Structure formats: C-alpha cells, structure tokens
Amino acid sequence: GDSVTQMEGPVTLSEEAFLTINCTYTATGYPSLFWYVQYPGEGLQLLLKATKADDKGSNKGFEATYRKETTSFHLEKGSVQVSDSAVYFCALSDVSSYKLIFGSGTRLLVRP
Amino acid sequence: NAGVMQNPRHLVRRRGQEARLRCSPMKGHSHVYWYRQLPEEGLKFMVYLQKENIIDESGMPKERFSAEFPKEGPSILRIQQVVRGDSAAYFCASSPPSENTEAFFGQGTRLTVV
C-alpha cells in the first residue's frame, strides 16, 4: 500500500542554519503531497502542499518540490529560526481520496 | 471562527473502563476524520464520518472502537474496555463538504491507560 518515509529526528540546528528534512513516498497512483507542522501543545497545521509532479509548495520560507522521478518531497528552509522548533510530518493523499497517509514525523529543535 | 475543538486534551483511564473523545468541527464543516498516533509513529487514519453517516471505517479496530457524528452535537470516538495498547494521541480533523479541500486538525486528545 501507499506509504511515507521521513528522516528520523530529532534534528538540532543553530539559528540561521539551512534545514533539510527528507521525505520519500510509495504510491500506486499520482498522489498529492503535504507537509504538516505541529507546534508544542497545538494541533497539526498544513504548512505547504503540491498536487502534481514538479510543483513547488512554499510557505513561511519553507519549500518542497514534488519529484516524481525520485518519489521525494524534501522540506527545505534557508535560514531557520527558534520559532521553527516543532514536529514536521510529511503526508500524501491519493487524488480521489480523503485519507492522509503520514510519515512518522521529524522533531526539529533550533537553538539560539 | 473557532478551530476544531477536541476535549478532553488529556484523559486517563484504568484498564477496562470506557473512553469517550469528543470533536467539534469547524463551523460549516460537515466532514470529520479521526486519526490515531501511537508513540513514535505517524498518524494513522481510523474513520471518516459525515453527519449521521459513517463513510469509511477501514482504519478502526474491529472490536471495542466506535464512532458517531450525530445531527446535533460533536463527533464522539468511543473506546470500550480500554487496554494499555490504546494509549495514544487521537486527532480529529474536519473539512467542508467540497472535494479536495484542506482538512483542519484539532489539538488532539492524549489517552493514557493505566
């Protein structure tokens, strides 16, 4: 079945460092891809999404490109801030499905 | 417009008791989804409901678990005779009655079975 694999955390960075969180997926069709973020004590929020190959999702300085050839959707940010400390979830959904399939989450800790 | 409201935020139950988790969707949202997150794992789909109807319960354990979304009031996820393995975070999400729209998540209920 469809699945999502993302790098294990925690990822610890200094402020203004470059961030990459890897995400790869397995799907039989052409899924939509998502990054969700969960700040401490809060629910999941949609960070960005891409619905077809080569699309780039972006929000709040974060970016991810839908790479069909490598079945990847890596999350990047050029300069992280302490306020970016959170757990990041990669997810996919089939085009005709309401179900989200999540990766296990990657905790990011940004130190001042 | 308030977000998706889940309560309680934390719930402790002894083995064999019942757990009731509530979810009030965002205003105007008639679709509700429940997900479970076991420790160190991602969220797993459990059930999808519309008002008074269960659309897809393929992720629900066959026994002890049930869900409803009545015409009036919140959606309820009910776990009977809880066991230690039910300890997890349970997240509810809601979306409006349109295709391909974003689902908004609640803060979750953390169930601990002692």
Short mmCIF file of C-alpha atoms in Angstrom, two decimals:
data_model
loop_
_atom_site.label_atom_id
_atom_site.label_comp_id
_atom_site.label_asym_id
_atom_site.label_seq_id
_atom_site.Cartn_x
_atom_site.Cartn_y
_atom_site.Cartn_z
CA GLY A 1 0.00 0.00 0.00
CA ASP A 2 0.88 3.65 -0.09
CA SER A 3 3.43 4.80 2.47
CA VAL A 4 5.60 7.73 3.52
CA THR A 5 9.10 7.56 4.97
CA GLN A 6 10.80 10.54 6.53
CA MET A 7 14.09 11.02 8.27
CA GLU A 8 14.24 10.31 11.94
CA GLY A 9 14.77 13.08 14.41
CA PRO A 10 15.48 14.92 16.39
CA VAL A 11 17.19 17.37 14.10
CA THR A 12 19.08 20.01 16.07
CA LEU A 13 20.27 23.16 14.32
CA SER A 14 21.59 26.56 15.25
CA GLU A 15 19.57 29.61 14.31
CA GLU A 16 20.06 30.70 10.67
CA ALA A 17 21.26 27.25 9.62
CA PHE A 18 19.97 25.52 6.48
CA LEU A 19 17.30 22.89 7.01
CA THR A 20 16.53 19.77 5.01
CA ILE A 21 14.08 17.11 6.17
CA ASN A 22 13.94 14.19 3.77
CA CYS A 23 10.68 12.57 2.74
CA THR A 24 10.11 9.79 0.23
CA TYR A 25 6.90 8.08 -0.68
CA THR A 26 5.49 4.95 -2.25
CA ALA A 27 2.20 5.24 -4.12
CA THR A 28 0.48 3.38 -6.92
CA GLY A 29 -1.08 6.49 -8.43
CA TYR A 30 -0.25 10.17 -8.51
CA PRO A 31 -0.78 11.44 -5.01
CA SER A 32 -0.89 14.93 -3.61
CA LEU A 33 1.92 15.61 -1.14
CA PHE A 34 1.84 17.65 2.04
CA TRP A 35 3.97 18.93 4.88
CA TYR A 36 2.21 19.49 8.20
CA VAL A 37 3.74 21.15 11.27
CA GLN A 38 2.83 20.61 14.89
CA TYR A 39 4.00 23.27 17.32
CA PRO A 40 4.22 22.32 21.01
CA GLY A 41 0.78 21.88 22.51
CA GLU A 42 -1.06 22.53 19.27
CA GLY A 43 -2.74 20.55 16.51
CA LEU A 44 -1.36 19.86 13.07
CA GLN A 45 -1.29 22.75 10.62
CA LEU A 46 -0.87 22.47 6.89
CA LEU A 47 2.49 24.04 6.01
CA LEU A 48 2.56 23.50 2.26
CA LYS A 49 1.40 21.14 -0.45
CA ALA A 50 1.96 20.10 -4.06
CA THR A 51 -0.54 18.31 -6.21
CA LYS A 52 1.46 17.22 -9.27
CA ALA A 53 4.99 16.42 -10.39
CA ASP A 54 7.47 19.33 -10.41
CA ASP A 55 5.13 21.54 -8.39
CA LYS A 56 6.83 23.50 -5.64
CA GLY A 57 4.94 24.23 -2.45
CA SER A 58 6.12 27.13 -0.33
CA ASN A 59 5.08 28.92 2.83
CA LYS A 60 6.81 30.90 5.61
CA GLY A 61 10.20 30.41 3.94
CA PHE A 62 9.78 26.64 3.68
CA GLU A 63 9.83 24.92 0.29
CA ALA A 64 9.35 21.42 -1.07
CA THR A 65 9.34 20.18 -4.66
CA TYR A 66 7.33 17.19 -5.86
CA ARG A 67 9.93 14.92 -7.52
CA LYS A 68 8.22 12.06 -9.30
CA GLU A 69 11.46 10.54 -10.59
CA THR A 70 12.88 10.15 -7.09
CA THR A 71 9.48 9.86 -5.34
CA SER A 72 10.57 12.55 -2.92
CA PHE A 73 9.21 15.72 -1.31
CA HIS A 74 12.05 17.04 0.82
CA LEU A 75 11.37 20.04 3.05
CA GLU A 76 13.91 22.88 2.99
CA LYS A 77 14.41 26.26 4.58
CA GLY A 78 17.35 28.53 4.01
CA SER A 79 17.59 30.05 7.48
CA VAL A 80 15.74 28.53 10.42
CA GLN A 81 14.55 30.43 13.46
CA VAL A 82 13.99 29.32 17.04
CA SER A 83 10.26 29.66 16.40
CA ASP A 84 10.51 26.89 13.76
CA SER A 85 11.07 24.33 16.51
CA ALA A 86 8.26 21.82 16.04
CA VAL A 87 7.45 18.36 14.70
CA TYR A 88 7.14 18.15 10.92
CA PHE A 89 5.02 15.50 9.20
CA CYS A 90 5.18 14.52 5.54
CA ALA A 91 1.94 13.08 4.15
CA LEU A 92 0.27 12.00 0.95
CA SER A 93 -3.25 11.50 -0.27
CA ASP A 94 -4.48 9.76 -3.35
CA VAL A 95 -6.11 12.05 -5.89
CA SER A 96 -9.56 10.66 -5.23
CA SER A 97 -9.12 10.01 -1.53
CA TYR A 98 -9.75 11.98 1.60
CA LYS A 99 -7.35 9.83 3.61
CA LEU A 100 -3.99 11.23 4.56
CA ILE A 101 -1.08 8.81 4.98
CA PHE A 102 1.54 10.25 7.30
CA GLY A 103 5.21 9.70 7.92
CA SER A 104 6.35 9.23 11.50
CA GLY A 105 7.30 12.87 12.00
CA THR A 106 10.63 14.64 12.47
CA ARG A 107 11.25 16.79 15.51
CA LEU A 108 13.22 19.96 14.79
CA LEU A 109 14.97 21.86 17.58
CA VAL A 110 16.53 25.21 16.73
CA ARG A 111 18.95 26.64 19.27
CA PRO A 112 19.60 30.38 19.58
CA ASN B 1 -14.25 31.14 13.55
CA ALA B 2 -13.04 28.74 16.17
CA GLY B 3 -10.86 25.88 15.05
CA VAL B 4 -11.52 22.19 15.52
CA MET B 5 -12.13 21.64 19.23
CA GLN B 6 -11.26 18.40 20.91
CA ASN B 7 -11.87 17.51 24.53
CA PRO B 8 -10.59 16.48 26.82
CA ARG B 9 -6.97 17.29 25.98
CA HIS B 10 -5.75 14.59 28.35
CA LEU B 11 -7.67 11.55 29.51
CA VAL B 12 -6.55 8.87 31.95
CA ARG B 13 -8.48 5.64 32.18
CA ARG B 14 -7.92 2.39 34.02
CA ARG B 15 -7.89 -0.85 32.07
CA GLY B 16 -11.44 -1.99 31.38
CA GLN B 17 -13.03 1.46 31.57
CA GLU B 18 -14.60 3.34 28.69
CA ALA B 19 -13.06 6.36 26.99
CA ARG B 20 -15.12 8.99 25.17
CA LEU B 21 -13.32 11.51 23.00
CA ARG B 22 -15.19 14.49 21.59
CA CYS B 23 -14.62 16.55 18.49
CA SER B 24 -16.47 19.69 17.44
CA PRO B 25 -15.67 20.51 13.81
CA MET B 26 -15.15 23.99 12.48
CA LYS B 27 -18.29 25.94 11.66
CA GLY B 28 -19.63 24.91 8.27
CA HIS B 29 -17.66 21.67 8.20
CA SER B 30 -19.74 18.53 7.85
CA HIS B 31 -16.91 16.01 7.33
CA VAL B 32 -14.99 14.63 10.28
CA TYR B 33 -11.94 12.33 10.33
CA TRP B 34 -10.31 10.58 13.26
CA TYR B 35 -6.61 9.64 13.32
CA ARG B 36 -4.55 7.86 15.95
CA GLN B 37 -0.90 8.44 16.70
CA LEU B 38 0.88 5.75 18.65
CA PRO B 39 4.13 6.71 20.41
CA GLU B 40 6.98 7.32 17.95
CA GLU B 41 4.72 6.69 14.95
CA GLY B 42 2.88 8.77 12.39
CA LEU B 43 -0.83 9.44 12.38
CA LYS B 44 -2.96 6.56 11.12
CA PHE B 45 -6.43 7.04 9.61
CA MET B 46 -9.25 5.50 11.60
CA VAL B 47 -12.63 6.68 10.36
CA TYR B 48 -14.37 9.23 8.15
CA LEU B 49 -17.83 10.46 9.02
CA GLN B 50 -20.40 12.84 7.66
CA LYS B 51 -23.45 13.95 9.60
CA GLU B 52 -25.24 10.80 10.80
CA ASN B 53 -23.23 8.58 8.44
CA ILE B 54 -20.05 6.55 8.66
CA ILE B 55 -18.43 6.79 5.25
CA ASP B 56 -15.24 4.80 5.80
CA GLU B 57 -14.23 2.96 8.95
CA SER B 58 -11.50 0.84 7.38
CA GLY B 59 -8.92 2.02 9.91
CA MET B 60 -10.97 1.25 13.00
CA PRO B 61 -10.10 -1.79 15.10
CA LYS B 62 -12.81 -4.39 14.69
CA GLU B 63 -13.72 -4.53 18.37
CA ARG B 64 -14.25 -2.03 21.18
CA PHE B 65 -13.98 1.06 18.98
CA SER B 66 -16.92 3.01 17.58
CA ALA B 67 -17.53 6.48 16.21
CA GLU B 68 -20.54 8.65 15.59
CA PHE B 69 -21.32 12.10 14.28
CA PRO B 70 -24.93 12.92 15.18
CA LYS B 71 -27.08 15.54 13.55
CA GLU B 72 -26.59 17.76 16.57
CA GLY B 73 -23.52 17.87 18.74
CA PRO B 74 -19.92 16.78 18.45
CA SER B 75 -18.45 13.68 16.92
CA ILE B 76 -17.64 11.01 19.51
CA LEU B 77 -14.94 8.37 19.37
CA ARG B 78 -15.75 5.70 21.92
CA ILE B 79 -13.35 3.05 23.16
CA GLN B 80 -14.83 0.36 25.37
CA GLN B 81 -12.85 -1.76 27.84
CA VAL B 82 -9.63 0.11 27.21
CA VAL B 83 -6.29 -1.69 27.26
CA ARG B 84 -2.77 -0.31 27.66
CA GLY B 85 -2.22 -0.57 23.91
CA ASP B 86 -4.96 2.04 23.36
CA SER B 87 -2.70 4.70 24.90
CA ALA B 88 -2.11 7.18 22.11
CA ALA B 89 -2.91 10.64 20.82
CA TYR B 90 -6.21 10.79 18.96
CA PHE B 91 -6.61 13.60 16.45
CA CYS B 92 -9.77 14.83 14.82
CA ALA B 93 -9.88 16.79 11.58
CA SER B 94 -12.75 18.43 9.73
CA SER B 95 -13.35 19.75 6.25
CA PRO B 96 -16.20 21.43 4.38
CA PRO B 97 -18.48 19.46 2.04
CA SER B 98 -16.34 20.03 -1.04
CA GLU B 99 -13.83 17.81 -2.78
CA ASN B 100 -10.08 18.34 -2.50
CA THR B 101 -10.26 20.82 0.34
CA GLU B 102 -7.88 21.09 3.24
CA ALA B 103 -8.68 19.26 6.45
CA PHE B 104 -8.11 21.24 9.66
CA PHE B 105 -6.84 19.38 12.70
CA GLY B 106 -7.66 19.71 16.37
CA GLN B 107 -5.07 19.69 19.15
CA GLY B 108 -5.69 16.05 19.92
CA THR B 109 -6.67 14.04 22.97
CA ARG B 110 -3.90 12.17 24.71
CA LEU B 111 -5.30 8.98 26.20
CA THR B 112 -3.31 7.17 28.86
CA VAL B 113 -4.48 3.77 30.06
CA VAL B 114 -3.10 2.76 33.44
#
